[in-house]
PDB file of C-alpha atoms in Angstrom:
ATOM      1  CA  UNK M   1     -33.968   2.194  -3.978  1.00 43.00           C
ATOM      2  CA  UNK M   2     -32.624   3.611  -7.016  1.00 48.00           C
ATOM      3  CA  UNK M   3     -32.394   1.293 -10.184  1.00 52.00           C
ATOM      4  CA  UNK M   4     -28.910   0.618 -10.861  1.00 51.00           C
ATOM      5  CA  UNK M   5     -27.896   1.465 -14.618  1.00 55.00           C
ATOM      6  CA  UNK M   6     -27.731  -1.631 -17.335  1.00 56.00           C
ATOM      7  CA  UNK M   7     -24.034  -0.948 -18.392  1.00 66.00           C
ATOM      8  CA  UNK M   8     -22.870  -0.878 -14.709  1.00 82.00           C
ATOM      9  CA  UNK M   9     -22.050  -4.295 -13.314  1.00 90.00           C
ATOM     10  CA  UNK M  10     -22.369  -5.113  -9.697  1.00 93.00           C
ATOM     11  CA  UNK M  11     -18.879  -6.124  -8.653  1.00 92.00           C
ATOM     12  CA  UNK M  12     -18.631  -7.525  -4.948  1.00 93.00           C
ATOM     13  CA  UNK M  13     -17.452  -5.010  -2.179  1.00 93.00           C
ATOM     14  CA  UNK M  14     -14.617  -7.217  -1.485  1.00 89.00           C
ATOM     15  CA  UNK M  15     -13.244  -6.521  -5.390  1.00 88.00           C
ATOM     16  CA  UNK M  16     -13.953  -2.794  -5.173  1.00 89.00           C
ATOM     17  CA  UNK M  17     -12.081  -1.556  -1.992  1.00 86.00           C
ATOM     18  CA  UNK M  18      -9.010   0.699  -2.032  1.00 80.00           C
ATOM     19  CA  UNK M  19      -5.915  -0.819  -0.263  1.00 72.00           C
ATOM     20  CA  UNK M  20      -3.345   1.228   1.616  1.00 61.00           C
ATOM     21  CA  UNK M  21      -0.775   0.300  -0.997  1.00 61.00           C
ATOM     22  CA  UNK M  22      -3.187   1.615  -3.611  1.00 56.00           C
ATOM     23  CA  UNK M  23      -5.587   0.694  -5.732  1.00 54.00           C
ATOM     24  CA  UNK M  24      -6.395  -2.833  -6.719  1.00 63.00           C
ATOM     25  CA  UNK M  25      -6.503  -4.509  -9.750  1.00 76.00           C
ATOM     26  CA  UNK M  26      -9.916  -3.324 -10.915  1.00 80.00           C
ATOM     27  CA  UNK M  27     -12.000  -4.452 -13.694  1.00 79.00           C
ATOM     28  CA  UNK M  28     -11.797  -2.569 -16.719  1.00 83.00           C
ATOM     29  CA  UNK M  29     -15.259  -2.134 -16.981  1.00 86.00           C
ATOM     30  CA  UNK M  30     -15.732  -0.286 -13.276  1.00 87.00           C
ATOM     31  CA  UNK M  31     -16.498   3.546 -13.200  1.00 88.00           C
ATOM     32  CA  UNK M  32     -13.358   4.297 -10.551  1.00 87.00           C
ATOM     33  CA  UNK M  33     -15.023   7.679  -9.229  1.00 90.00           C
ATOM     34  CA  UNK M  34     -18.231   6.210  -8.631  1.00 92.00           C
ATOM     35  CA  UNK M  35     -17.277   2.853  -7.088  1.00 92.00           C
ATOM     36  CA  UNK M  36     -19.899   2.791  -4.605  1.00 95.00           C
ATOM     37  CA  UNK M  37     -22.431   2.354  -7.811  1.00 95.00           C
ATOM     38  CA  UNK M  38     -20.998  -1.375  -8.333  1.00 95.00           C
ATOM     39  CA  UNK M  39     -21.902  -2.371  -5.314  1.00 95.00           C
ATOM     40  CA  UNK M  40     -25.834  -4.294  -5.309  1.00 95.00           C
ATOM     41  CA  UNK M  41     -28.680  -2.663  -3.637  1.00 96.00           C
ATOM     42  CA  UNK M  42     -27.922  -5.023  -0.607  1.00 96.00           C
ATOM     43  CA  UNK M  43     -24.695  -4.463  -0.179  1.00 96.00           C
ATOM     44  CA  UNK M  44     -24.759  -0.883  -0.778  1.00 97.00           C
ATOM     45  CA  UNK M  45     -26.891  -0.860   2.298  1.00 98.00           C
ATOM     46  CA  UNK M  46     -24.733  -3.037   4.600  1.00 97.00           C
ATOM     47  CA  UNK M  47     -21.671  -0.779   3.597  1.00 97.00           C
ATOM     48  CA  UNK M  48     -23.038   2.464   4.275  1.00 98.00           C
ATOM     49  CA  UNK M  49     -26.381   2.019   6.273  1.00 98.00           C
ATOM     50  CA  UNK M  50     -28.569   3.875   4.079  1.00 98.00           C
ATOM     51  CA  UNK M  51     -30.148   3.061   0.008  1.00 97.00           C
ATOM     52  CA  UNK M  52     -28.557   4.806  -2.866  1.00 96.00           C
ATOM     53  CA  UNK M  53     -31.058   7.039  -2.841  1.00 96.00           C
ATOM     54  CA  UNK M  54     -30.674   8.617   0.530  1.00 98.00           C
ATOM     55  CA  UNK M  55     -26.696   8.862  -0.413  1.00 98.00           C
ATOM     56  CA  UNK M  56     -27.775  10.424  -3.558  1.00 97.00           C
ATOM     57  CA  UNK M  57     -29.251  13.217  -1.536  1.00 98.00           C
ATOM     58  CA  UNK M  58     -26.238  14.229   1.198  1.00 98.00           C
ATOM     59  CA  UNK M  59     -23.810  16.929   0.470  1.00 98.00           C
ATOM     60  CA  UNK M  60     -20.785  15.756  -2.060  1.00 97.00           C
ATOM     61  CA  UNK M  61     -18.121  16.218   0.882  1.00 98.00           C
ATOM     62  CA  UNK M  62     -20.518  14.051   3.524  1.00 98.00           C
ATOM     63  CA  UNK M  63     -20.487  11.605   0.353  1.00 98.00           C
ATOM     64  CA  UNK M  64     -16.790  11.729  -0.115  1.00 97.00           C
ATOM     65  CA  UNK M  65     -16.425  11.070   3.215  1.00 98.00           C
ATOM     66  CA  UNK M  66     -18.365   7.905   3.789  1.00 98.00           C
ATOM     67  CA  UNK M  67     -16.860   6.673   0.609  1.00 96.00           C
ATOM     68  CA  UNK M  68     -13.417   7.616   2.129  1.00 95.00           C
ATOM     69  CA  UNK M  69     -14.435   5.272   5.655  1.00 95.00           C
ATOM     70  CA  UNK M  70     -15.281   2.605   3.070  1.00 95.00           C
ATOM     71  CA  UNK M  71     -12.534   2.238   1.293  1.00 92.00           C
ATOM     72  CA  UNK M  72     -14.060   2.973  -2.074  1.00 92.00           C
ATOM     73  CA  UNK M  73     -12.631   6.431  -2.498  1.00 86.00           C
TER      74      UNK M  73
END
């Protein structure tokens, strides 16, 4: 799995999701176009059934879209 950076903190996927009324309240420390990166190793894996790693590697759109189905887009 990919390391996650130092400066990012791991935020629950429960706190990072996108509501249909818009975004939540975030924290002010999350990186909003790269939500998916707050998420831990584990839970990153549960969410979209592969490691960061193997994300890393599909196509930006195929990205954008699993993000989309997950809510953190």
């Amino acid at each position: 799995m990919t390391p996650l950076s130092p400066f990012l903190q791991v935020y629950p996927y429960e706190a990072l999701i996108v509501t249909t009324r818009g975004r939540n309240r975030l924290p002010k420390d999350v990186d909003r176009a790269r939500l998916e990166r707050h998420l831990s190793p584990e839970e990153f894996y549960q969410v979209f059934g592969m490691t960061m790693t193997e994300f890393d590697r599909l196509a930006l759109w195929k990205r954008n879209e699993l993000k989309k189905q997950a809510r953190l887009f």
